[in-house]
Amino acid sequence: MSRRVLPTLYHAAAPVRLDFAGGWTDVPPFSAREGGLVVNAAVRLVAHAELKLGGRLIRLVSEDLGQELECANALGLVLDGRLDLLKAALRMFPVQHAFTLTTRCDAPAGSGLGSSGALDVALVAALTCARGERLSERELAEQAWHLEAVEANIPGGKQDQFAAALGGFHRLSFRDPDVGIEPLTLDPGFAAALERQTLLCYTGRSRISGATIARVMAAYERGDRQVLGTLRALKDLADPMAEALRRADLARVGALLAANWEQQQRLDPEMRTAEMAQLERALGDAGGGVLGGKAAGAGAGGCMFFVTSDDPGPAAKAARGAGATVLPVRWASEGARAW
């Protein structure tokens, strides 16, 4: 009998997301005490993980960060600020061979599109595939969140990992540790129009960090009235956004994006950077057509996205003139995959 040849190369890919409403409310302790509610959609800008067995050392490579390191064995996987997500993933899902683990993402670094959450999912998917394990979408998202929030000790919510694992549009409810998953079915014509008329602009690397999230949530724990009221207001925008998407009401979607952005800025004084303000002024000066927009993710740089009433061309030209990079928007109907 011939011996079965085992694979030596494993791949995984997971999409990033746009958060339409309710972001920040999936973050503990608010999500544990009051329950969070987020509406988001997966976008075909993808995080990739590749595991190649062989060689004499463990080699970790992040193409986005331009970083790599080597160690002789798993004892070298110490969390020290260098490629900690990759190290934490390997501590959770050890590989009993020498190998090279390489990651990259189609989205720019610090974009606010949940790229680290998508990378979490891609890492878990690739490593479990190599170990011969199969996880459900929910298990994949939960393990990916555990990787980042617990193993790598980077605070944050769960919406990014669930969007990356599931794909599509969702209304996600959070009452820690539980997550409620409700797919949103959009009219196909409206989904195509929304895709065509969504303008995604990268303003520059986000300054947001785990420290900022920790600061906002510490204010919530202290009972800061403005932060508490703002988080509740953000949560209250999620169900109207889900309904607007179901009803194919583009004007309402734009108005709710603008309302969400107004509330986001109340969470932290550095939420709206000079580059973001410049972009908003440029789109305003370009004339009508923008129905509303907001920062993607936590804010403080990264991406903003806007919904336009018709052809986004003039707004895109104005955005580029303001120094922003316009990124493609294509909805990702499927979530993570590994092969």
Coordinates of C-alpha atoms in Angstrom, one line a residue, residues 105-328:
C105 CA -4.5 41.8 4.9
D106 CA -6.0 43.6 1.9
A107 CA -7.1 46.4 4.2
P108 CA -4.6 49.1 5.3
A109 CA -3.1 48.9 8.7
G110 CA -5.2 50.7 11.3
S111 CA -8.1 51.0 9.0
G112 CA -10.9 50.6 11.6
L113 CA -12.4 47.8 9.5
G114 CA -11.8 45.1 12.0
S115 CA -8.8 43.7 10.3
S116 CA -7.2 42.3 13.5
G117 CA -10.5 40.5 14.2
A118 CA -10.5 39.1 10.6
L119 CA -6.9 38.1 11.1
D120 CA -7.8 36.3 14.4
V121 CA -10.4 34.3 12.5
A122 CA -8.0 33.5 9.6
L123 CA -5.3 32.3 12.0
V124 CA -7.7 30.0 13.9
A125 CA -9.1 28.7 10.7
A126 CA -5.7 27.9 9.2
L127 CA -4.3 26.3 12.4
T128 CA -7.4 24.2 13.1
C129 CA -7.4 23.1 9.5
A130 CA -3.8 22.0 9.8
R131 CA -4.7 20.1 13.0
G132 CA -7.6 18.3 11.3
E133 CA -10.2 20.1 13.4
R134 CA -13.4 21.6 12.0
L135 CA -15.1 24.4 13.9
S136 CA -18.6 25.8 13.4
E137 CA -18.8 29.5 12.4
R138 CA -19.8 30.4 16.0
E139 CA -16.9 28.4 17.5
L140 CA -14.5 30.0 15.0
A141 CA -15.6 33.5 16.0
E142 CA -15.5 32.7 19.8
Q143 CA -12.1 31.1 19.6
A144 CA -10.8 34.1 17.5
W145 CA -12.1 36.6 20.1
H146 CA -10.5 34.5 22.9
L147 CA -7.2 34.6 21.0
E148 CA -7.2 38.4 20.8
A149 CA -8.9 39.5 24.1
V150 CA -7.7 36.8 26.4
E151 CA -4.5 35.2 25.1
A152 CA -3.1 38.4 23.5
N153 CA -4.7 40.6 26.2
I154 CA -5.9 43.2 23.7
P155 CA -9.3 44.6 24.9
G156 CA -12.2 44.7 22.5
G157 CA -15.6 43.4 21.5
K158 CA -16.8 40.5 19.4
Q159 CA -18.4 42.0 16.4
D160 CA -15.3 41.9 14.2
Q161 CA -14.7 38.2 14.7
F162 CA -18.4 37.3 14.1
A163 CA -18.5 39.4 10.9
A164 CA -15.4 37.7 9.6
A165 CA -16.6 34.2 10.5
L166 CA -20.1 34.6 9.2
G167 CA -20.0 37.0 6.2
G168 CA -23.1 38.8 5.0
F169 CA -25.2 41.5 6.8
H170 CA -26.1 40.8 10.5
R171 CA -27.8 42.2 13.5
L172 CA -25.6 41.0 16.4
S173 CA -26.7 41.2 20.0
F174 CA -24.3 40.8 22.9
R175 CA -25.0 39.8 26.5
D176 CA -21.7 38.4 27.6
P177 CA -20.8 35.7 27.1
D178 CA -23.7 35.1 24.7
V179 CA -24.0 36.4 21.1
G180 CA -27.3 36.5 19.3
I181 CA -26.9 36.1 15.5
E182 CA -29.7 37.5 13.2
P183 CA -28.9 37.5 9.5
L184 CA -30.3 40.5 7.6
T185 CA -31.7 39.8 4.1
L186 CA -31.5 42.8 1.8
D187 CA -33.4 43.2 -1.4
P188 CA -30.8 42.2 -4.1
G189 CA -31.3 45.4 -6.1
F190 CA -30.9 47.6 -3.0
A191 CA -27.8 45.6 -1.9
A192 CA -26.2 46.3 -5.3
A193 CA -27.1 50.0 -5.1
L194 CA -25.8 50.3 -1.6
E195 CA -22.6 48.6 -2.7
R196 CA -22.2 51.0 -5.6
Q197 CA -23.1 54.1 -3.6
T198 CA -21.0 53.4 -0.5
L199 CA -17.7 55.4 -0.6
L200 CA -15.0 53.9 1.7
C201 CA -12.1 56.3 2.4
Y202 CA -8.9 55.6 4.2
T203 CA -7.7 58.8 6.0
G204 CA -4.5 57.3 7.5
R205 CA -3.6 54.9 10.2
S206 CA -5.9 55.0 13.2
R207 CA -4.5 56.2 16.5
I208 CA -7.1 54.2 18.3
S209 CA -5.7 51.5 20.6
G210 CA -6.6 49.1 23.3
A211 CA -5.6 51.9 25.7
T212 CA -8.4 54.2 24.2
I213 CA -11.0 51.4 24.5
A214 CA -9.9 50.8 28.1
R215 CA -10.1 54.6 28.8
V216 CA -13.7 54.8 27.5
M217 CA -14.8 51.7 29.3
A218 CA -13.1 52.8 32.5
A219 CA -15.2 56.0 32.3
Y220 CA -18.3 53.9 31.8
E221 CA -17.4 51.9 34.9
R222 CA -16.9 55.1 36.9
G223 CA -20.5 56.0 35.9
D224 CA -19.5 58.9 33.6
R225 CA -22.9 60.2 32.5
Q226 CA -21.8 61.3 29.0
V227 CA -20.1 58.0 28.2
L228 CA -23.0 56.0 29.6
G229 CA -25.6 58.0 27.7
T230 CA -23.6 57.9 24.5
L231 CA -23.2 54.1 24.6
R232 CA -26.9 53.7 25.2
A233 CA -27.6 56.1 22.3
L234 CA -25.3 54.1 20.0
K235 CA -27.2 50.9 21.0
D236 CA -30.5 52.5 20.3
L237 CA -29.4 53.3 16.7
A238 CA -28.9 49.6 15.8
D239 CA -32.5 48.4 15.4
P240 CA -33.5 51.4 13.3
M241 CA -30.5 50.8 11.1
A242 CA -31.5 47.1 10.7
E243 CA -35.0 48.2 9.7
A244 CA -33.8 50.8 7.2
L245 CA -31.6 48.1 5.5
R246 CA -34.5 45.7 5.4
R247 CA -36.8 48.4 3.9
A248 CA -34.2 49.4 1.4
D249 CA -34.4 53.0 2.6
L250 CA -31.2 54.6 1.5
A251 CA -31.9 58.1 2.8
R252 CA -32.7 56.6 6.3
V253 CA -29.5 54.6 6.2
G254 CA -27.5 57.7 5.5
A255 CA -29.2 59.7 8.3
L256 CA -28.5 56.9 10.8
L257 CA -24.9 56.8 9.8
A258 CA -24.6 60.5 10.5
A259 CA -26.4 60.1 13.9
N260 CA -24.1 57.3 14.9
W261 CA -21.0 59.4 14.0
E262 CA -22.3 62.3 16.1
Q263 CA -22.6 60.0 19.1
Q264 CA -19.2 58.3 18.5
Q265 CA -17.5 61.7 18.7
R266 CA -19.0 62.2 22.2
L267 CA -17.0 59.2 23.5
D268 CA -13.5 60.6 23.2
P269 CA -12.2 64.1 22.3
E270 CA -9.7 62.6 19.8
M271 CA -12.3 60.6 17.9
R272 CA -12.3 63.0 14.9
T273 CA -8.8 63.6 13.6
A274 CA -7.7 66.6 11.5
E275 CA -7.6 64.3 8.4
M276 CA -11.2 63.1 9.0
A277 CA -12.4 66.7 9.5
Q278 CA -10.6 67.7 6.2
L279 CA -12.3 64.8 4.4
E280 CA -15.8 65.8 5.7
R281 CA -15.3 69.4 4.6
A282 CA -14.1 68.3 1.2
L283 CA -17.2 66.2 0.6
G284 CA -19.4 69.0 1.9
D285 CA -17.8 71.5 -0.5
A286 CA -18.3 69.1 -3.4
G287 CA -22.0 69.6 -3.3
G288 CA -25.0 67.4 -2.5
G289 CA -25.1 63.7 -2.9
V290 CA -23.7 62.5 0.5
L291 CA -26.6 61.2 2.6
G292 CA -24.4 60.5 5.7
G293 CA -21.3 58.8 6.9
K294 CA -19.3 57.8 9.9
A295 CA -15.9 56.5 11.0
A296 CA -15.4 52.8 10.6
G297 CA -14.8 51.0 13.8
A298 CA -13.7 52.9 16.9
G299 CA -12.6 56.0 15.0
A300 CA -9.6 58.4 15.6
G301 CA -8.4 57.9 12.1
G302 CA -8.5 54.9 9.8
C303 CA -11.5 54.7 7.4
M304 CA -14.7 56.7 7.1
F305 CA -17.5 55.5 4.9
F306 CA -20.4 57.5 3.3
V307 CA -23.6 56.7 1.5
T308 CA -24.3 58.8 -1.6
S309 CA -27.7 59.5 -3.2
D310 CA -26.5 58.6 -6.7
D311 CA -23.1 58.5 -8.5
P312 CA -20.3 58.5 -5.9
G313 CA -17.8 59.8 -8.6
P314 CA -17.8 63.5 -7.6
A315 CA -17.5 62.6 -3.9
A316 CA -14.7 60.1 -4.6
K317 CA -12.8 62.8 -6.5
A318 CA -13.2 65.2 -3.6
A319 CA -12.0 62.6 -1.2
R320 CA -8.9 61.9 -3.2
G321 CA -8.3 65.7 -3.4
A322 CA -8.4 65.8 0.4
G323 CA -5.7 63.2 0.6
A324 CA -7.8 60.1 1.3
T325 CA -7.4 56.7 -0.4
V326 CA -10.7 55.3 -1.8
L327 CA -11.0 51.6 -1.2
P328 CA -13.3 49.2 -3.1

